[in-house]
mmCIF file of N, CA and C in Angstrom:
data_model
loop_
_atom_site.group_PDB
_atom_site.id
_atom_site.type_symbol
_atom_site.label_atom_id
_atom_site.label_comp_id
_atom_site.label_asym_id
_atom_site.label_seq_id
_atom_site.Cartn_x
_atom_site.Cartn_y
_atom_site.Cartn_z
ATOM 1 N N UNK A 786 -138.399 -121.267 -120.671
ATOM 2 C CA UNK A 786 -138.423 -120.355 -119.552
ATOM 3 C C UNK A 786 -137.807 -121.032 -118.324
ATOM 4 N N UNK A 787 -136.783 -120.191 -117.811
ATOM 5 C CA UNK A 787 -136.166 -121.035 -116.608
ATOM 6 C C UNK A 787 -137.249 -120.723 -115.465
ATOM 7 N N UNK A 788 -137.065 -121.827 -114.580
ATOM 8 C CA UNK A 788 -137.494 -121.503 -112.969
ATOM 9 C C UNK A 788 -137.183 -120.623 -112.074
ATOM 10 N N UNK A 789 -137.666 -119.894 -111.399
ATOM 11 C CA UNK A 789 -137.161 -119.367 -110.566
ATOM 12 C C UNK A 789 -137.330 -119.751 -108.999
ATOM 13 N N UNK A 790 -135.720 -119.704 -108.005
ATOM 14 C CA UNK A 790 -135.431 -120.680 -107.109
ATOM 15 C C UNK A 790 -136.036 -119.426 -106.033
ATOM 16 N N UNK A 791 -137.231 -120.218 -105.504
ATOM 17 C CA UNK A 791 -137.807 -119.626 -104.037
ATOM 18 C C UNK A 791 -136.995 -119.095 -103.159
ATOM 19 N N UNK A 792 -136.904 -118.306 -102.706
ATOM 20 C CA UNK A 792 -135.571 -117.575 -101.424
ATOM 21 C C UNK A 792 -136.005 -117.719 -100.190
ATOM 22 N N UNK A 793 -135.849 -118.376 -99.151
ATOM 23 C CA UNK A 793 -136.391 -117.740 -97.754
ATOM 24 C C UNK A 793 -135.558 -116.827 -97.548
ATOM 25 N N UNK A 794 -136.358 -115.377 -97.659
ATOM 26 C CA UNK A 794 -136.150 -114.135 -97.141
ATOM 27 C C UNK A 794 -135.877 -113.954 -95.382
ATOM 28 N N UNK A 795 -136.872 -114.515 -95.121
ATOM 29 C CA UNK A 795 -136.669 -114.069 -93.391
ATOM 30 C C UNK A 795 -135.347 -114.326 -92.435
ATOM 31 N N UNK A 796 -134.414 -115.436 -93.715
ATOM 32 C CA UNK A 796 -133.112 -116.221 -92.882
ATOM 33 C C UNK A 796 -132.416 -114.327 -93.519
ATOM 34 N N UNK A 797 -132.767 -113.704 -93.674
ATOM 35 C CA UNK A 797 -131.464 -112.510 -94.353
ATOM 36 C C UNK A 797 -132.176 -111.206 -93.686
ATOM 37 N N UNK A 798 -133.338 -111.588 -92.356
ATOM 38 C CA UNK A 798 -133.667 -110.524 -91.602
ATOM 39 C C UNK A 798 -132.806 -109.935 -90.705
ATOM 40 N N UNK A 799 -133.017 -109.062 -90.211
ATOM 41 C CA UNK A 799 -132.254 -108.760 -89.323
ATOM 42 C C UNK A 799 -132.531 -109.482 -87.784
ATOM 43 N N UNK A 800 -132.222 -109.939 -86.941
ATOM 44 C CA UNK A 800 -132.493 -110.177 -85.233
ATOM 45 C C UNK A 800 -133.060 -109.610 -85.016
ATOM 46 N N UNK A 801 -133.866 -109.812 -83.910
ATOM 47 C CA UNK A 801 -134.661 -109.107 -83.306
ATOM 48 C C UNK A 801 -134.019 -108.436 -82.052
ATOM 49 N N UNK A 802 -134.097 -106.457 -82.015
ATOM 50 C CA UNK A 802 -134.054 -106.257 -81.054
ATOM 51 C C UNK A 802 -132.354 -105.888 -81.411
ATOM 52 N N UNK A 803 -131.888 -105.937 -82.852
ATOM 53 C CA UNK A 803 -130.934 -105.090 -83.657
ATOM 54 C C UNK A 803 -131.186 -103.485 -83.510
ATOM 55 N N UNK A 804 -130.147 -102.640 -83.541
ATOM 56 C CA UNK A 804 -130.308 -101.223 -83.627
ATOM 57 C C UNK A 804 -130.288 -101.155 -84.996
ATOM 58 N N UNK A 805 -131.357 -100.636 -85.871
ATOM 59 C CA UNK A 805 -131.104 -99.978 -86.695
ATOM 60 C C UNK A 805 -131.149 -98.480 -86.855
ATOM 61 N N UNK A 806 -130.981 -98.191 -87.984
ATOM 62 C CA UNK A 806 -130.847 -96.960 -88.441
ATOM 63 C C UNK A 806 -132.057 -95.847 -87.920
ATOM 64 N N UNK A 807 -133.325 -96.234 -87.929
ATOM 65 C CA UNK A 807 -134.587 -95.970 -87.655
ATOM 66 C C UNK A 807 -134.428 -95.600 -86.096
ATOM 67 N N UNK A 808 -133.871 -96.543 -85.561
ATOM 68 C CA UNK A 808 -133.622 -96.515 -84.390
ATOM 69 C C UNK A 808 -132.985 -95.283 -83.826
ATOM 70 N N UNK A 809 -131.767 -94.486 -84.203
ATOM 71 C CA UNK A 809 -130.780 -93.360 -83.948
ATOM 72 C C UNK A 809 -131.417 -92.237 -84.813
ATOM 73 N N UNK A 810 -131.210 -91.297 -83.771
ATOM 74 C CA UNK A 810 -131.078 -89.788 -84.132
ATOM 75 C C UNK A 810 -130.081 -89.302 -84.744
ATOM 76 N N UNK A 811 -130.097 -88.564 -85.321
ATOM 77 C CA UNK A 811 -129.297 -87.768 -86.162
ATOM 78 C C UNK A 811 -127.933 -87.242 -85.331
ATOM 79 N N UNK A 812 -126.592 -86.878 -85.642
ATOM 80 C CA UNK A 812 -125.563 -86.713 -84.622
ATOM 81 C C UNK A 812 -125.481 -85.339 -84.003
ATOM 82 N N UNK A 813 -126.546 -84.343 -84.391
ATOM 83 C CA UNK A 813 -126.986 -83.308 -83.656
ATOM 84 C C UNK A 813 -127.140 -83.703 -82.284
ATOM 85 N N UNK A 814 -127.856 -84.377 -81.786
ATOM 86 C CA UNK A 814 -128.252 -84.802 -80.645
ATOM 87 C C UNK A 814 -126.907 -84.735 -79.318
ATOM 88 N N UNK A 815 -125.793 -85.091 -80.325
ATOM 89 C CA UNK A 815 -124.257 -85.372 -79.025
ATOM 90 C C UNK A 815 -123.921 -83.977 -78.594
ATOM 91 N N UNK A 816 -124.494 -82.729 -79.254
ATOM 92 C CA UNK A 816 -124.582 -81.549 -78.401
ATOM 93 C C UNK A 816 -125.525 -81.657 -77.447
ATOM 94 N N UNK A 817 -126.545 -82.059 -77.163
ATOM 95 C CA UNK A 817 -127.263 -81.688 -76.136
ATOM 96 C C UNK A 817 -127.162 -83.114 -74.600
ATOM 97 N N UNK A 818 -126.093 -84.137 -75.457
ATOM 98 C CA UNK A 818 -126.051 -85.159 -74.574
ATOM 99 C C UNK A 818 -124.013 -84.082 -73.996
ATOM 100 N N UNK A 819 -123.367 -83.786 -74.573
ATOM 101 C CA UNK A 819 -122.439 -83.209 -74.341
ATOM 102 C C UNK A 819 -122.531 -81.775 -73.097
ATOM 103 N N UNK A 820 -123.803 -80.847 -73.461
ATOM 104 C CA UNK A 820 -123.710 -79.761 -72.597
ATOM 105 C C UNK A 820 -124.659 -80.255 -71.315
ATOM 106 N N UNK A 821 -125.430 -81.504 -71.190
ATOM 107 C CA UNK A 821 -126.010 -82.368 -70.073
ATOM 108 C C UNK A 821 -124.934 -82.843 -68.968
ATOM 109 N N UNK A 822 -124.132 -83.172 -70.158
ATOM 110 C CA UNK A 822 -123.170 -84.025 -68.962
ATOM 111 C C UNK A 822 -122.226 -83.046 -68.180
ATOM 112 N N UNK A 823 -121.849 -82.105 -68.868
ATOM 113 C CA UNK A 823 -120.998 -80.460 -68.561
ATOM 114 C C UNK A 823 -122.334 -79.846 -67.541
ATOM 115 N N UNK A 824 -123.434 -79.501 -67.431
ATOM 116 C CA UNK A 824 -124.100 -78.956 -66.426
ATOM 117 C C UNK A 824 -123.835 -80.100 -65.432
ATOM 118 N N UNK A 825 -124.429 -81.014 -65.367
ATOM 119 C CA UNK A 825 -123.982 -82.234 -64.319
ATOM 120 C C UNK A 825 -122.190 -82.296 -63.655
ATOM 121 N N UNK A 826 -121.787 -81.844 -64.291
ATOM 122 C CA UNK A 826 -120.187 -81.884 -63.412
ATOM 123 C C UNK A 826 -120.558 -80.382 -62.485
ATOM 124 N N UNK A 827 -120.774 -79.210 -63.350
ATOM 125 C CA UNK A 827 -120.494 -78.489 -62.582
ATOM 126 C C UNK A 827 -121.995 -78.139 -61.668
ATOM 127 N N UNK A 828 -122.886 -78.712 -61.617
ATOM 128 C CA UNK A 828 -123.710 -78.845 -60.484
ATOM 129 C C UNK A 828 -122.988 -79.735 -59.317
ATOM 130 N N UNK A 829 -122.706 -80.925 -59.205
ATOM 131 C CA UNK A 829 -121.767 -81.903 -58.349
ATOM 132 C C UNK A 829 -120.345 -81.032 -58.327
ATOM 133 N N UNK A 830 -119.848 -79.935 -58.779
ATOM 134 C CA UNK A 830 -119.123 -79.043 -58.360
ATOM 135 C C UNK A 830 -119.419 -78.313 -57.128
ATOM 136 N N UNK A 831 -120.610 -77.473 -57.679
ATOM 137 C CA UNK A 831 -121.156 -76.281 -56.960
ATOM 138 C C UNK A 831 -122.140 -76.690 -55.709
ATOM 139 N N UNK A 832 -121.892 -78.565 -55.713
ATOM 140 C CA UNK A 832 -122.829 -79.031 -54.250
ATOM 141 C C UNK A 832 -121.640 -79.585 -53.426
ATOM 142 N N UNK A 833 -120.136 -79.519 -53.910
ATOM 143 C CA UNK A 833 -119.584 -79.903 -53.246
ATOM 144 C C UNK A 833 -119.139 -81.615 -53.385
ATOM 145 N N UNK A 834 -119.954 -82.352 -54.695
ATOM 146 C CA UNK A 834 -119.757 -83.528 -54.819
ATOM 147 C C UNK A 834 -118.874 -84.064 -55.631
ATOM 148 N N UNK A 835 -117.565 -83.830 -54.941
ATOM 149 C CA UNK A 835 -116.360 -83.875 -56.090
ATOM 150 C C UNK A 835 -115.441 -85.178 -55.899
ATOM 151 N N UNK A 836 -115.993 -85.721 -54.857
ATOM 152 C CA UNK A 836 -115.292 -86.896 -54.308
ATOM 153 C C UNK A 836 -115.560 -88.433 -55.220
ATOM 154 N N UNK A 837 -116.250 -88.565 -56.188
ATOM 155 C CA UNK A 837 -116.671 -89.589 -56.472
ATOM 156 C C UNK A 837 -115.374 -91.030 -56.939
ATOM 157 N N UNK A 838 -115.748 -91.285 -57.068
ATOM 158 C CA UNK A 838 -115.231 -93.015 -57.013
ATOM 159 C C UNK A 838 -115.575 -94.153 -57.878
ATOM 160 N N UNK A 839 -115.315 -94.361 -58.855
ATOM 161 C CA UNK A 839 -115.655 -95.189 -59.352
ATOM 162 C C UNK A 839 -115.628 -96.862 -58.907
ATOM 163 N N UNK A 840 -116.644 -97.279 -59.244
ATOM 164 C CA UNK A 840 -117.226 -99.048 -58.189
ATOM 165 C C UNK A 840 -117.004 -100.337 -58.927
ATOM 166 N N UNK A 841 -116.537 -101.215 -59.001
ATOM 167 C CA UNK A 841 -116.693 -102.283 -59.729
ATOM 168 C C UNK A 841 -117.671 -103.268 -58.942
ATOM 169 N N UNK A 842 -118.117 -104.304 -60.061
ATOM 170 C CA UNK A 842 -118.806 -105.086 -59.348
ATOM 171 C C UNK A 842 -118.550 -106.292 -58.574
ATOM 172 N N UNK A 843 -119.657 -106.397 -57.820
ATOM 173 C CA UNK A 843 -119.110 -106.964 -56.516
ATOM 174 C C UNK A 843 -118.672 -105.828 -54.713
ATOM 175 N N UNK A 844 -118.492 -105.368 -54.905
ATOM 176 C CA UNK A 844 -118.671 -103.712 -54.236
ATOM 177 C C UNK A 844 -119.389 -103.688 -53.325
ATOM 178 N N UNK A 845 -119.250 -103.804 -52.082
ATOM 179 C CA UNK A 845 -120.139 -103.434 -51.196
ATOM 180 C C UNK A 845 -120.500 -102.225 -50.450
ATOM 181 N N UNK A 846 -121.265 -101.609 -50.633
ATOM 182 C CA UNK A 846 -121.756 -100.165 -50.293
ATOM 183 C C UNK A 846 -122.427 -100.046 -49.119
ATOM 184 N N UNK A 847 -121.626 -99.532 -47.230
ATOM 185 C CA UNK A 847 -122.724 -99.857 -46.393
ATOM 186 C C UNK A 847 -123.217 -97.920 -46.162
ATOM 187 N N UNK A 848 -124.282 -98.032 -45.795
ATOM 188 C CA UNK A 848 -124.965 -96.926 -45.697
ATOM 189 C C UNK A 848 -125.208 -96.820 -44.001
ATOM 190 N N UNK A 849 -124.902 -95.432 -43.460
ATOM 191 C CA UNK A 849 -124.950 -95.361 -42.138
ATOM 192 C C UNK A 849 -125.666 -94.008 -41.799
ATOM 193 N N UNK A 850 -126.135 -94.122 -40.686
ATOM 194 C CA UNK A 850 -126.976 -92.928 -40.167
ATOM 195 C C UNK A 850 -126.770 -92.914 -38.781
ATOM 196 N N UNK A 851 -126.062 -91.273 -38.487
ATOM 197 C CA UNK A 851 -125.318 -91.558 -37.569
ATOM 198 C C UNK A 851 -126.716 -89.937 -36.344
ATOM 199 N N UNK A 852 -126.910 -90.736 -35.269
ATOM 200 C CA UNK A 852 -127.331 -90.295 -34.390
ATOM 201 C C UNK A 852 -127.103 -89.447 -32.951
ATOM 202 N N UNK A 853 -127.521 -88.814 -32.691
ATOM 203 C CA UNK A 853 -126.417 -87.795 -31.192
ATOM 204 C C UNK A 853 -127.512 -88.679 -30.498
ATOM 205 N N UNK A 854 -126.412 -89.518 -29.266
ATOM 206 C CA UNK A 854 -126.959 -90.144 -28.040
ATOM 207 C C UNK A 854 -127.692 -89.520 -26.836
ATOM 208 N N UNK A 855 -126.151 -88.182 -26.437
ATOM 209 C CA UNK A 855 -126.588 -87.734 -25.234
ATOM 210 C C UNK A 855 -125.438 -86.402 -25.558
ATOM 211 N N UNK A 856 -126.398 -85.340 -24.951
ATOM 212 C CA UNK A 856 -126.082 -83.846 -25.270
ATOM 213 C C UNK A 856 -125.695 -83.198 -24.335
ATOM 214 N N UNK A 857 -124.201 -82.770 -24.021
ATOM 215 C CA UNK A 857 -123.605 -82.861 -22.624
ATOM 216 C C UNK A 857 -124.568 -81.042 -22.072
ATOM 217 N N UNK A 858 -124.214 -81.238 -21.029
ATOM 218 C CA UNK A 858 -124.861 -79.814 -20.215
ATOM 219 C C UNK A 858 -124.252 -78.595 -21.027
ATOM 220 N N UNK A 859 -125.216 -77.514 -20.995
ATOM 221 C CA UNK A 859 -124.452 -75.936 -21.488
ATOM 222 C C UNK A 859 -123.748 -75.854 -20.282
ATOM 223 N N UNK A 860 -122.456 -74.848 -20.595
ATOM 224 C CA UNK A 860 -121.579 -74.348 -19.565
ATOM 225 C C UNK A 860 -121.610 -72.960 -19.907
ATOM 226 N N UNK A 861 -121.118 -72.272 -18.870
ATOM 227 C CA UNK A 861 -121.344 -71.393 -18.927
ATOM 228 C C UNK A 861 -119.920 -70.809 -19.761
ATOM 229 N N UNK A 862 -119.270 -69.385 -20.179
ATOM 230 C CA UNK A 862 -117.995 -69.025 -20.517
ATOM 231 C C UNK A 862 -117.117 -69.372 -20.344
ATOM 232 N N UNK A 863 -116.396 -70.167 -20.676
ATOM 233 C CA UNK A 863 -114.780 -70.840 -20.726
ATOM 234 C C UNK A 863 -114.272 -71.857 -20.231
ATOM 235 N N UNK A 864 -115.579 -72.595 -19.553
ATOM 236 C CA UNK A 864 -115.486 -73.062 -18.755
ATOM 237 C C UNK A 864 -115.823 -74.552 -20.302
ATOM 238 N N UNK A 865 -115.306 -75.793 -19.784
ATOM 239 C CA UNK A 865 -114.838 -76.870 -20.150
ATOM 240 C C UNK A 865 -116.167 -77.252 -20.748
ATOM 241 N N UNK A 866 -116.611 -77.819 -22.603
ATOM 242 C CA UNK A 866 -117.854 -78.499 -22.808
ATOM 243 C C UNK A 866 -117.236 -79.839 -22.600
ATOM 244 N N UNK A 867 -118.355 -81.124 -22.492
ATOM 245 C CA UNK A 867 -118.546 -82.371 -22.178
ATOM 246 C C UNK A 867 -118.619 -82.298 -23.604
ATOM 247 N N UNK A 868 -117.876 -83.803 -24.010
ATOM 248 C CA UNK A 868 -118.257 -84.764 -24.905
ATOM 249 C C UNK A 868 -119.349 -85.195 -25.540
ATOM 250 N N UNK A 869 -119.990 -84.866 -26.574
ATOM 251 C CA UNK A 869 -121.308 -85.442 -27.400
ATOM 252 C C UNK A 869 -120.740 -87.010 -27.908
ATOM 253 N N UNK A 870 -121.701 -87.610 -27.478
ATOM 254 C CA UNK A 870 -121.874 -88.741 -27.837
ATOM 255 C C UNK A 870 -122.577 -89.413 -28.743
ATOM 256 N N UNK A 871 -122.516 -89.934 -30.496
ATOM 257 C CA UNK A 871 -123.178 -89.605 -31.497
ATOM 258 C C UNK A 871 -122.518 -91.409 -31.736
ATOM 259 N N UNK A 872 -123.965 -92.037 -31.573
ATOM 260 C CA UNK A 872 -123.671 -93.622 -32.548
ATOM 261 C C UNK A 872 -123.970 -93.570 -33.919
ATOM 262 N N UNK A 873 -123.438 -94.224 -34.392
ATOM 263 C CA UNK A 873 -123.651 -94.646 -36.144
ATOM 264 C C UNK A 873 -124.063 -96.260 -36.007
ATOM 265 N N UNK A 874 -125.183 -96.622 -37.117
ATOM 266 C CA UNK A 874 -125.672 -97.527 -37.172
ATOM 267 C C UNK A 874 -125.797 -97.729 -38.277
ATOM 268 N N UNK A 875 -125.656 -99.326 -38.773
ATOM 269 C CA UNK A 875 -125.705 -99.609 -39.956
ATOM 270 C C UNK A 875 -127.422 -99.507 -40.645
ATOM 271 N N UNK A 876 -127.535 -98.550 -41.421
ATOM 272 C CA UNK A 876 -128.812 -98.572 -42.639
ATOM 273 C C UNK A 876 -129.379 -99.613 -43.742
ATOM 274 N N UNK A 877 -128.330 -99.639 -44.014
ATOM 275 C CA UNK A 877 -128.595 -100.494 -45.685
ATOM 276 C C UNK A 877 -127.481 -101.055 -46.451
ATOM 277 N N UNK A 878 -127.406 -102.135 -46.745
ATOM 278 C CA UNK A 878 -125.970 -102.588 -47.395
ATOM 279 C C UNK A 878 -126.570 -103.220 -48.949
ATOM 280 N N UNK A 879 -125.773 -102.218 -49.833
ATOM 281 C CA UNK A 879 -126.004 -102.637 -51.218
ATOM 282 C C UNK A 879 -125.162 -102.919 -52.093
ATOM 283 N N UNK A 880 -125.430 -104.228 -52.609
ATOM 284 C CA UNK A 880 -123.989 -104.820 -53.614
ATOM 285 C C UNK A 880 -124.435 -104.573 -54.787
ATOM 286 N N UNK A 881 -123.020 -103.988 -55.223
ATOM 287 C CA UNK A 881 -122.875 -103.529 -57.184
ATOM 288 C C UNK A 881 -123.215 -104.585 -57.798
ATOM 289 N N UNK A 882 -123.992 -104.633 -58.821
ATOM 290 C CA UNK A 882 -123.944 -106.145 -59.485
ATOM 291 C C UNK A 882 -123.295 -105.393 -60.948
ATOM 292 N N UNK A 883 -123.209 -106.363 -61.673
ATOM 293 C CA UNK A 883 -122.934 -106.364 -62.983
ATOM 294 C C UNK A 883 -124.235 -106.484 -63.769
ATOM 295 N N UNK A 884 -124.640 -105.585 -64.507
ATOM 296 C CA UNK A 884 -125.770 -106.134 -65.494
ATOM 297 C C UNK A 884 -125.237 -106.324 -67.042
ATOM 298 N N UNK A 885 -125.636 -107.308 -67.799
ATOM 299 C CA UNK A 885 -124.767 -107.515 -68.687
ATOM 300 C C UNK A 885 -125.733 -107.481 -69.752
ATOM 301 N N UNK A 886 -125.273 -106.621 -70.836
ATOM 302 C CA UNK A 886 -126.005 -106.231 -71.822
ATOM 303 C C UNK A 886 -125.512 -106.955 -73.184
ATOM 304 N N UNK A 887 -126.600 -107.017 -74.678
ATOM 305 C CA UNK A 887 -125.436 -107.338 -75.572
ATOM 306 C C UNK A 887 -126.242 -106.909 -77.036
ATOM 307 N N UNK A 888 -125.638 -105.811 -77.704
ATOM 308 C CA UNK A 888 -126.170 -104.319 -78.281
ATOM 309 C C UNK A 888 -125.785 -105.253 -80.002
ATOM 310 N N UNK A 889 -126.527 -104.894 -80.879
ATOM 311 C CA UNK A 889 -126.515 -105.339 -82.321
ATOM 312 C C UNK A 889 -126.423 -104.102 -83.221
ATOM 313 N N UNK A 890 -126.029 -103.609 -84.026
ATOM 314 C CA UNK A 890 -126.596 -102.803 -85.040
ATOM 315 C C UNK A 890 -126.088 -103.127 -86.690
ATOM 316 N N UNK A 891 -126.692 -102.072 -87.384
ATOM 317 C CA UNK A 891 -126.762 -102.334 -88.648
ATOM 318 C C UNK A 891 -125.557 -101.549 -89.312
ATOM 319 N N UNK A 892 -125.288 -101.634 -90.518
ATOM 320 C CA UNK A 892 -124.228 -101.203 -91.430
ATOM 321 C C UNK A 892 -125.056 -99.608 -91.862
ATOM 322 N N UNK A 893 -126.331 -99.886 -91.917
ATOM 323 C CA UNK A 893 -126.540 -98.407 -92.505
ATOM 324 C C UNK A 893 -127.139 -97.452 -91.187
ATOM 325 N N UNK A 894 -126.929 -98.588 -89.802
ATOM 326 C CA UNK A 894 -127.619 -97.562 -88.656
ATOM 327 C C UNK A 894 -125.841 -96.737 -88.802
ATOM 328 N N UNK A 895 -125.048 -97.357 -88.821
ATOM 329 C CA UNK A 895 -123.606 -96.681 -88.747
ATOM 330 C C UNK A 895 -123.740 -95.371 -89.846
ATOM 331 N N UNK A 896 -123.652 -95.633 -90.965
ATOM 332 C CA UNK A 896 -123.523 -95.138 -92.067
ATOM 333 C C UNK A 896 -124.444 -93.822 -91.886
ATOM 334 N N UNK A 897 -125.578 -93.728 -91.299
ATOM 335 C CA UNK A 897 -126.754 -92.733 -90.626
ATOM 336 C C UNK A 897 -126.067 -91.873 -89.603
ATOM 337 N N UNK A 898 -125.926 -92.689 -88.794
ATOM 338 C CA UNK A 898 -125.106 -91.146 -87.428
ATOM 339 C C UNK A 898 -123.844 -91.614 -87.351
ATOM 340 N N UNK A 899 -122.890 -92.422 -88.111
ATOM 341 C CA UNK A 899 -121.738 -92.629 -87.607
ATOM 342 C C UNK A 899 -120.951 -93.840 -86.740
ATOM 343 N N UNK A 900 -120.019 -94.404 -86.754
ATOM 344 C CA UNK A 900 -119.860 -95.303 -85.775
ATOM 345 C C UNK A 900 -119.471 -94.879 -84.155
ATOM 346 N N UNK A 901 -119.050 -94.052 -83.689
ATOM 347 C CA UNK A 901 -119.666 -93.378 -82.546
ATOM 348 C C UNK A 901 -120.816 -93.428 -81.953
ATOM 349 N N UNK A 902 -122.112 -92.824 -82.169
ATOM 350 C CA UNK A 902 -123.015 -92.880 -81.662
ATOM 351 C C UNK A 902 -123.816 -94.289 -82.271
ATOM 352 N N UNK A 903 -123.873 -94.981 -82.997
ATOM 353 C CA UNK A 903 -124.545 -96.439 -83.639
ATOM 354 C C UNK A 903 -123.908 -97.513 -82.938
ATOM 355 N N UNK A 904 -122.356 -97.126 -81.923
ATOM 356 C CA UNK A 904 -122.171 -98.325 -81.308
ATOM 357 C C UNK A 904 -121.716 -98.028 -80.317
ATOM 358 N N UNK A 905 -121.420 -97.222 -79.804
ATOM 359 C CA UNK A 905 -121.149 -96.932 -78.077
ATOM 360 C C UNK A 905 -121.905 -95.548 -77.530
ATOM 361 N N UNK A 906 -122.807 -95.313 -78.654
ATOM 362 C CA UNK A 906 -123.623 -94.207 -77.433
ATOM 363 C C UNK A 906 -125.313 -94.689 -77.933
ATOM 364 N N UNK A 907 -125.787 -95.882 -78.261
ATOM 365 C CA UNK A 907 -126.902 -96.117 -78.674
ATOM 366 C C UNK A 907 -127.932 -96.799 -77.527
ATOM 367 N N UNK A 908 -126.689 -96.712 -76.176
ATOM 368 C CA UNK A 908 -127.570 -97.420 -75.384
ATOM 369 C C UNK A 908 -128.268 -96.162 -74.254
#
């Protein structure tokens, strides 16, 4: 009767903190992450927030809040308004950072919903 050679199993585990399969939903789900992101444009449409900008990091973002000083006299009809005088002051200054992530998955988390969602939409 031959021997049989002991295996350490745990060296052929997976990492900890791997995406597996268990992990992902089924690819149904990219409809309801698809018509989320489509209400979200056209809400930031319909508020007028169409200006956006994309930031890299490092980015400094200053935030201002701007105040009326002094509120010139009412005049009467046609007659000439005075100048409002409105300071802006610095609020809050916030720098972009970079957060740096670093994502694992499995051959059968792919094989389950796809390589699409198992490696660039699992986060």
């Amino acid at each position: 009767m031959s021997e049989f050679k002991k295996l350490n199993l745990q060296k052929f585990a997976a990492a900890t903190g791997t995406t597996t399969a268990a992990d992902l939903e089924p690819a149904i789900s990219i409809d309801l992450a698809s018509n989320l992101a489509t209400n979200i444009t056209e809400l930031q449409n319909l508020l007028g927030i169409i200006t956006m900008q994309p930031m890299t990091a490092g980015t400094v973002l200053k935030l201002y809040k701007s105040a009326v000083q002094s509120i010139p006299a009412q005049v009467g009809e046609g007659e000439e308004i005075g100048l409002t005088e409105v300071k802006r002051t610095l609020v809050q200054t916030i720098e972009m950072k970079l957060m740096k992530y670093r994502r694992q998955t499995t051959a059968e988390a792919i094989q389950k919903v796809g390589q699409q969602v198992a490696i660039n939409e699992s986060d």
